[in-house]
XYZ file of C-alpha atoms in Angstrom:
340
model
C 20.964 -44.603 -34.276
C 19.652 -44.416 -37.869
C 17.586 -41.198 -37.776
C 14.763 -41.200 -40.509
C 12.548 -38.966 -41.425
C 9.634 -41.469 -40.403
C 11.536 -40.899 -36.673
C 10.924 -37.217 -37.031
C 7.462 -38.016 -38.502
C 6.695 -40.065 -35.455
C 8.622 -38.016 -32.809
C 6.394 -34.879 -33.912
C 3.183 -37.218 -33.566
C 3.469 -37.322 -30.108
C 4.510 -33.818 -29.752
C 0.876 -33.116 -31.843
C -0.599 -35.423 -29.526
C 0.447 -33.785 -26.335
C 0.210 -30.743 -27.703
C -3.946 -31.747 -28.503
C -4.431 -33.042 -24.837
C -2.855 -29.312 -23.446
C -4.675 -27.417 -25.616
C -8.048 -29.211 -24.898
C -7.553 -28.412 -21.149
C -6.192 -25.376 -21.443
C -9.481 -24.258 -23.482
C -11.770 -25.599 -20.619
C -9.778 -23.826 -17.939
C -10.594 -20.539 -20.361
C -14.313 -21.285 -20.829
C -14.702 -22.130 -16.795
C -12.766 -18.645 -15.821
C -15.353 -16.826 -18.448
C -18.160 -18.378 -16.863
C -17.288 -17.601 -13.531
C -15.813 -13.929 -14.127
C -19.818 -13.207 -15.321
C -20.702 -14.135 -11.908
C -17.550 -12.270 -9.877
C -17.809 -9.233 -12.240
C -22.155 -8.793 -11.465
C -20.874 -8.824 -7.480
C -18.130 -6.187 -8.372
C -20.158 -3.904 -10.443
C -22.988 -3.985 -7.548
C -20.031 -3.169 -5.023
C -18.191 -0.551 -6.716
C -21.949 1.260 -7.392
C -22.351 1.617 -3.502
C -18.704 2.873 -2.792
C -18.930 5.232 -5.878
C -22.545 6.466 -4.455
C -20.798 7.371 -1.533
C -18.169 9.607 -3.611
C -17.966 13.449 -1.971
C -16.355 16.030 -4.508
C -15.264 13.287 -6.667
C -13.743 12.071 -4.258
C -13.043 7.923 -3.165
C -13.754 6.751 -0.188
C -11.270 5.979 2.632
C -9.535 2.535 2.989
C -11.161 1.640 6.126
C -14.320 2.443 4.621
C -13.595 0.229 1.702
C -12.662 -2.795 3.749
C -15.556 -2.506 6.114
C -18.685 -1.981 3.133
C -20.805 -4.926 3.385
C -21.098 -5.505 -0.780
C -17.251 -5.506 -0.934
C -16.618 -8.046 1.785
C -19.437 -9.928 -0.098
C -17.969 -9.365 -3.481
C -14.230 -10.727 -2.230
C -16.356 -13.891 -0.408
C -17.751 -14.950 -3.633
C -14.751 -13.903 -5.544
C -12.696 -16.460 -3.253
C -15.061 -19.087 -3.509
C -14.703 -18.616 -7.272
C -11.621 -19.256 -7.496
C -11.177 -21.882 -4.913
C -13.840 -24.057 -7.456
C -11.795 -23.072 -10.412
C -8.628 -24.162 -8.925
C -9.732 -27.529 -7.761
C -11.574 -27.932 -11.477
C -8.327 -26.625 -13.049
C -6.256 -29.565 -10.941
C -8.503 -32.259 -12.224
C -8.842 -31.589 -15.732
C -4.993 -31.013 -15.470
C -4.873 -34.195 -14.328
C -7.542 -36.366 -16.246
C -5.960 -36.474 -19.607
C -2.770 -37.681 -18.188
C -2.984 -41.035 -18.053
C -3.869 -41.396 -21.890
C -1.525 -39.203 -22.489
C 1.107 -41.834 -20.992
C -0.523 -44.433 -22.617
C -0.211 -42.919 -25.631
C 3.163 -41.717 -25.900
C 4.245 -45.295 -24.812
C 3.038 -47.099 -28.169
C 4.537 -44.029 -30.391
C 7.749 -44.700 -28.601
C 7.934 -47.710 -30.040
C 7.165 -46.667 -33.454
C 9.968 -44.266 -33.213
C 12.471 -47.174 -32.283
C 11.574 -49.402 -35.260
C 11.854 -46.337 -37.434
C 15.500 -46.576 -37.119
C 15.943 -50.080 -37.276
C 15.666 -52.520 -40.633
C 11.887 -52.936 -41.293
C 12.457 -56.692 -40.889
C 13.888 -56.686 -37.552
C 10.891 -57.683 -34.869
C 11.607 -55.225 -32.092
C 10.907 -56.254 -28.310
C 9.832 -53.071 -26.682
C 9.406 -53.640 -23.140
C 6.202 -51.579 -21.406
C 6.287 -49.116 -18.508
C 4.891 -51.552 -15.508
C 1.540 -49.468 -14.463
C 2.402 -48.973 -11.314
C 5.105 -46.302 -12.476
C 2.736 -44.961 -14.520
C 0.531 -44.559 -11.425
C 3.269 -42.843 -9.804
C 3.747 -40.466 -12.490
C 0.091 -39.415 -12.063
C 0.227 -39.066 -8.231
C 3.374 -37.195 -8.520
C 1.426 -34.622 -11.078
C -1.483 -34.761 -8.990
C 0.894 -33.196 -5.580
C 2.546 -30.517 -7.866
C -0.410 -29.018 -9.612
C -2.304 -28.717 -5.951
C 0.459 -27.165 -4.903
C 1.070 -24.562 -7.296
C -2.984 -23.815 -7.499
C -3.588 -23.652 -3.934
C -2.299 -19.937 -3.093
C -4.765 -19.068 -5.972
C -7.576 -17.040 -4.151
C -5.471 -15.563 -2.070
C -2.997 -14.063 -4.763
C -5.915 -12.904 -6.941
C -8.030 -11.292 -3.612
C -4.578 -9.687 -2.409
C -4.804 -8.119 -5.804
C -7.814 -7.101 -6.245
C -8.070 -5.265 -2.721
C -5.088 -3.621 -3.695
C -7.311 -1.590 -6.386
C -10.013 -1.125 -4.221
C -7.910 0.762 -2.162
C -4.537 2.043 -4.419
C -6.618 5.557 -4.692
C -5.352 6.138 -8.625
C -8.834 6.299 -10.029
C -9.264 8.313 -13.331
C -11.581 11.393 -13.517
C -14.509 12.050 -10.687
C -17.754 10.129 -13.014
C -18.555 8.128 -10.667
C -19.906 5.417 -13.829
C -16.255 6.193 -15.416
C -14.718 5.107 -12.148
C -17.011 2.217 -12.075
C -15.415 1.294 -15.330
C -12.290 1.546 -14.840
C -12.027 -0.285 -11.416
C -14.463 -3.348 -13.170
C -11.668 -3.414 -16.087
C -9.117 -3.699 -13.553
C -10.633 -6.146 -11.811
C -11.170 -8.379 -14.380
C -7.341 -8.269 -15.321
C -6.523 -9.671 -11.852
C -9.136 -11.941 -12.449
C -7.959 -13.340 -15.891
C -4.006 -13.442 -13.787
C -5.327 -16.412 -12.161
C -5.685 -17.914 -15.464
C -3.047 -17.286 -17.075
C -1.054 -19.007 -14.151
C -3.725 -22.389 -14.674
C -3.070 -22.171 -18.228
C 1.171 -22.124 -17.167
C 0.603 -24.556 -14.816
C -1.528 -26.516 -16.794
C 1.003 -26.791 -19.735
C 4.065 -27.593 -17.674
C 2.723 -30.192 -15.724
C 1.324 -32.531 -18.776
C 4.147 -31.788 -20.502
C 6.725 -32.764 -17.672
C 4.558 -35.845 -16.751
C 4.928 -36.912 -20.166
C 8.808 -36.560 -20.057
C 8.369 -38.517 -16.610
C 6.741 -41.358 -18.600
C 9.186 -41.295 -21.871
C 11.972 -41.556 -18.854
C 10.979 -44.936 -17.815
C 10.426 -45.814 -20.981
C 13.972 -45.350 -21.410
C 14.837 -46.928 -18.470
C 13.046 -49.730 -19.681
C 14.761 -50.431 -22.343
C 18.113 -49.359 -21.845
C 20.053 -51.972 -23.179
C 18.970 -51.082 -26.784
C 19.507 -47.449 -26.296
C 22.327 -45.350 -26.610
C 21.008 -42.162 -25.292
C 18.346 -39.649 -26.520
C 18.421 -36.382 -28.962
C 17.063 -32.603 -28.048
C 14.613 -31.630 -30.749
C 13.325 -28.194 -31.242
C 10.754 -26.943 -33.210
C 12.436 -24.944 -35.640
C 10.868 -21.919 -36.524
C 10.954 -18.021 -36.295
C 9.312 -18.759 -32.635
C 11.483 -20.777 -31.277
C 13.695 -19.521 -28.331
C 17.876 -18.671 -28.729
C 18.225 -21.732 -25.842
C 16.243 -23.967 -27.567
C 17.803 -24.061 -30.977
C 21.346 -24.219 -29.636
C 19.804 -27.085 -27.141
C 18.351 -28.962 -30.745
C 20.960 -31.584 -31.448
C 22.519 -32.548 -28.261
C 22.813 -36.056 -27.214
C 22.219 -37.202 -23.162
C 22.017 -40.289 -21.352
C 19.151 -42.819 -21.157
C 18.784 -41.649 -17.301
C 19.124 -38.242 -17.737
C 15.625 -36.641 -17.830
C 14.369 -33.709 -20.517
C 13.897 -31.696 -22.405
C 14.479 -29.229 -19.590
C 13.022 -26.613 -21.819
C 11.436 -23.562 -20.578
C 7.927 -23.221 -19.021
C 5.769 -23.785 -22.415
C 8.172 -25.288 -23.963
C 7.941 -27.288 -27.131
C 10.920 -29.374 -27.357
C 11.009 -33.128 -27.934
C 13.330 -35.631 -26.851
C 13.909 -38.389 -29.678
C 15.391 -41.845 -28.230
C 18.121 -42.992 -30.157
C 18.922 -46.855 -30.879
C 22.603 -48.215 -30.241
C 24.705 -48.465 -33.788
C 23.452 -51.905 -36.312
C 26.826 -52.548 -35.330
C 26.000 -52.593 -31.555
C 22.825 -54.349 -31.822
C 24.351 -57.408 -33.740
C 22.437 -56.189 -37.095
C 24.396 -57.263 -40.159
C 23.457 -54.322 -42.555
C 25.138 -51.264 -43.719
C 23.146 -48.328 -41.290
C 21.722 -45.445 -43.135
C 22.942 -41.598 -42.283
C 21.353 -39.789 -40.081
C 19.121 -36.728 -41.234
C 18.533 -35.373 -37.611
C 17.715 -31.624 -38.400
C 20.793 -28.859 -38.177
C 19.564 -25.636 -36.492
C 22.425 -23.954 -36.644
C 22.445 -25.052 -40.415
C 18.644 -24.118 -40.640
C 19.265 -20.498 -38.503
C 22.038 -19.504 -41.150
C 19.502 -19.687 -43.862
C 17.378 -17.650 -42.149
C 16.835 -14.138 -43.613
C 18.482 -11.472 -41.078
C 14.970 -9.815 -40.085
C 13.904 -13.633 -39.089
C 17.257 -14.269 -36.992
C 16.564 -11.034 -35.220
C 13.067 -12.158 -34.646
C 14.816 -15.141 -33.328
C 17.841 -13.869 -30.944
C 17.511 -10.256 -30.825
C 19.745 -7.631 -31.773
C 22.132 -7.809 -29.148
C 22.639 -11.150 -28.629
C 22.766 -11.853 -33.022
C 25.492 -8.996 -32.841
C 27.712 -10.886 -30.378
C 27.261 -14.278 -32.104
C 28.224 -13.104 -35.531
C 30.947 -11.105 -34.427
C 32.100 -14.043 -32.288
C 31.914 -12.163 -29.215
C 29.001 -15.697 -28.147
C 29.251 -19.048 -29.180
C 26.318 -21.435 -29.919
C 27.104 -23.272 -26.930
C 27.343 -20.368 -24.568
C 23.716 -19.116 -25.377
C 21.795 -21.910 -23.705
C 22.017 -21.179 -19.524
C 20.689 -23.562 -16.542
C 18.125 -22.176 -13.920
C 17.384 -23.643 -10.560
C 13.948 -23.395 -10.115
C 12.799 -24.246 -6.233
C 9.866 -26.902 -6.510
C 10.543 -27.167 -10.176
C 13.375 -28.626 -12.142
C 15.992 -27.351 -13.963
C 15.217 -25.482 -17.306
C 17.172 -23.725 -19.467
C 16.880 -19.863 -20.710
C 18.594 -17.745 -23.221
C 21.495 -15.889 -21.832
C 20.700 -12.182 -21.226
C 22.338 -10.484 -24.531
């Protein structure tokens, strides 16, 4: 388990990799939920005109008379069927790059093997059958429905909520206009933020899926696999105390946090173990705790917080205690800072 710094080179190629794919579909979820907010917002604006022509004294009209105006009930029908198309777009360009994406990561894999091995050693790396692949993307395919499918209704519930809330800011009828369309579109642009969360947990975890059976595959060269974090001033308390630790060949992860951006490195069996006649090179897997102590203090704030940096320089919190598993129903296990 020779790690280089052409493992690290090649472990952070697939992270850039992934990270490309995500970010690709992530920007057409935004440019889809732009296009279609021009369409919701015109509906909105023509509703909230009627119900603000019907204004008395300044002031709004009465929840029943809300619910029952013809332009709102149309306004919430196309709103729905908005986000119903976005949702169902969303969970098939979530999808689509997924399957390169495996492909992909498999032949770095390999790279990253034969980067800790003796560059004359011909390495046998045995391929994920496709059918496992296959099930990865089915598997993806059932979550993200899942988690899109309450969608319309979350964003509607949300959006009648303002119609009808009754805190509405000064009696202009065009102010109140404004200020309702504003907070519209905020609900609106919810429903993309959870795509975009969605939409970066699932590749990411279908990736881990496929580096998994990888794994699996070739567990008899393997001794295990490495957390690695990205180390810099945005990097979460969990994950940099996480950044070193070894696991099993079966044991899945990163279990990082939604958005995470942790790796996981697989590690090689000793020369020794492998029958390689060679003295094996050190190691230069990355030290965050090393790396955190050079740190200036303003950046290990940035990094823990005040609270939680008092109580692990005064001893009060260990590196190992920082780093806490959540249950997440539907979801896996991740881990989060521990509250400071």
């Amino acid at each position: 388990m020779a790690i280089s710094r052409r493992t690290l080179r090649h472990a952070r190629a697939i992270r850039v990799d992934i990270d490309a794919a995500v970010e690709a579909a992530v920007a057409d979820l935004v440019r889809a939920w732009g296009v279609a907010w021009d369409v919701v917002a015109d509906e909105w604006r023509a509703a909230v005109a009627e119900l603000t022509a019907s204004m008395r004294d300044g002031r709004w009209p009465s929840r029943a008379v809300i619910l029952r105006n013809a332009r709102v009930q149309a306004a919430m029908q196309v709103t729905a069927a908005k986000l119903e198309e976005l949702g169902q777009l969303a969970g098939v360009r979530i999808v689509q790059g997924v399957p390169d994406l495996l492909a992909s990561q498999e032949g770095k894999l390999l790279d990253v093997i034969r980067s800790q091995l003796p560059d004359s050693l011909e390495v046998d790396w045995a391929r994920v059958p496709d059918r496992e692949l296959d099930a990865i993307v089915r598997r993806t395919t059932r979550r993200v429905t899942s988690k899109l499918r309450p969608l319309p209704k979350s964003v509607t519930a949300g959006l009648k909520q303002e119609l009808v809330r009754g805190v509405v800011t000064g009696t202009n009828p065009n102010q109140v206009a404004s200020i309702l369309i504003k907070r519209f579109g905020t609900q609106f642009t919810g429903g993309l933020w959870r795509a975009r969360t969605i939409c970066r947990t699932e590749m990411l975890d279908a990736c881990r899926a496929g580096a998994l059976d990888s794994r699996k595959a070739n567990r008899g060269r393997l001794a295990g696999w490495r957390w690695l974090c990205s180390l810099s001033s945005r990097t979460c308390p969990s994950c940099l105390a996480m950044n070193g630790r070894t696991f099993d060949v079966d044991e899945p992860g990163p279990d990082d946090h939604p958005n995470g951006r942790c790796t996981s490195i697989p590690v090689t069996r000793s020369w020794a173990e492998l029958g390689i006649d060679a003295d094996e090179p050190e190691s230069v897997f990355p030290d965050a705790r090393s790396w955190f102590a050079q740190q200036t203090p303003a950046v290990q704030q940035q990094i823990m917080g005040p609270a939680r940096l008092q109580a692990l320089n005064s001893g009060q919190l260990s590196w190992d205690q920082i780093p806490v598993p959540r249950t997440n129903p539907g979801w896996r296990r991740s881990f989060h800072p521990r509250a400071a």
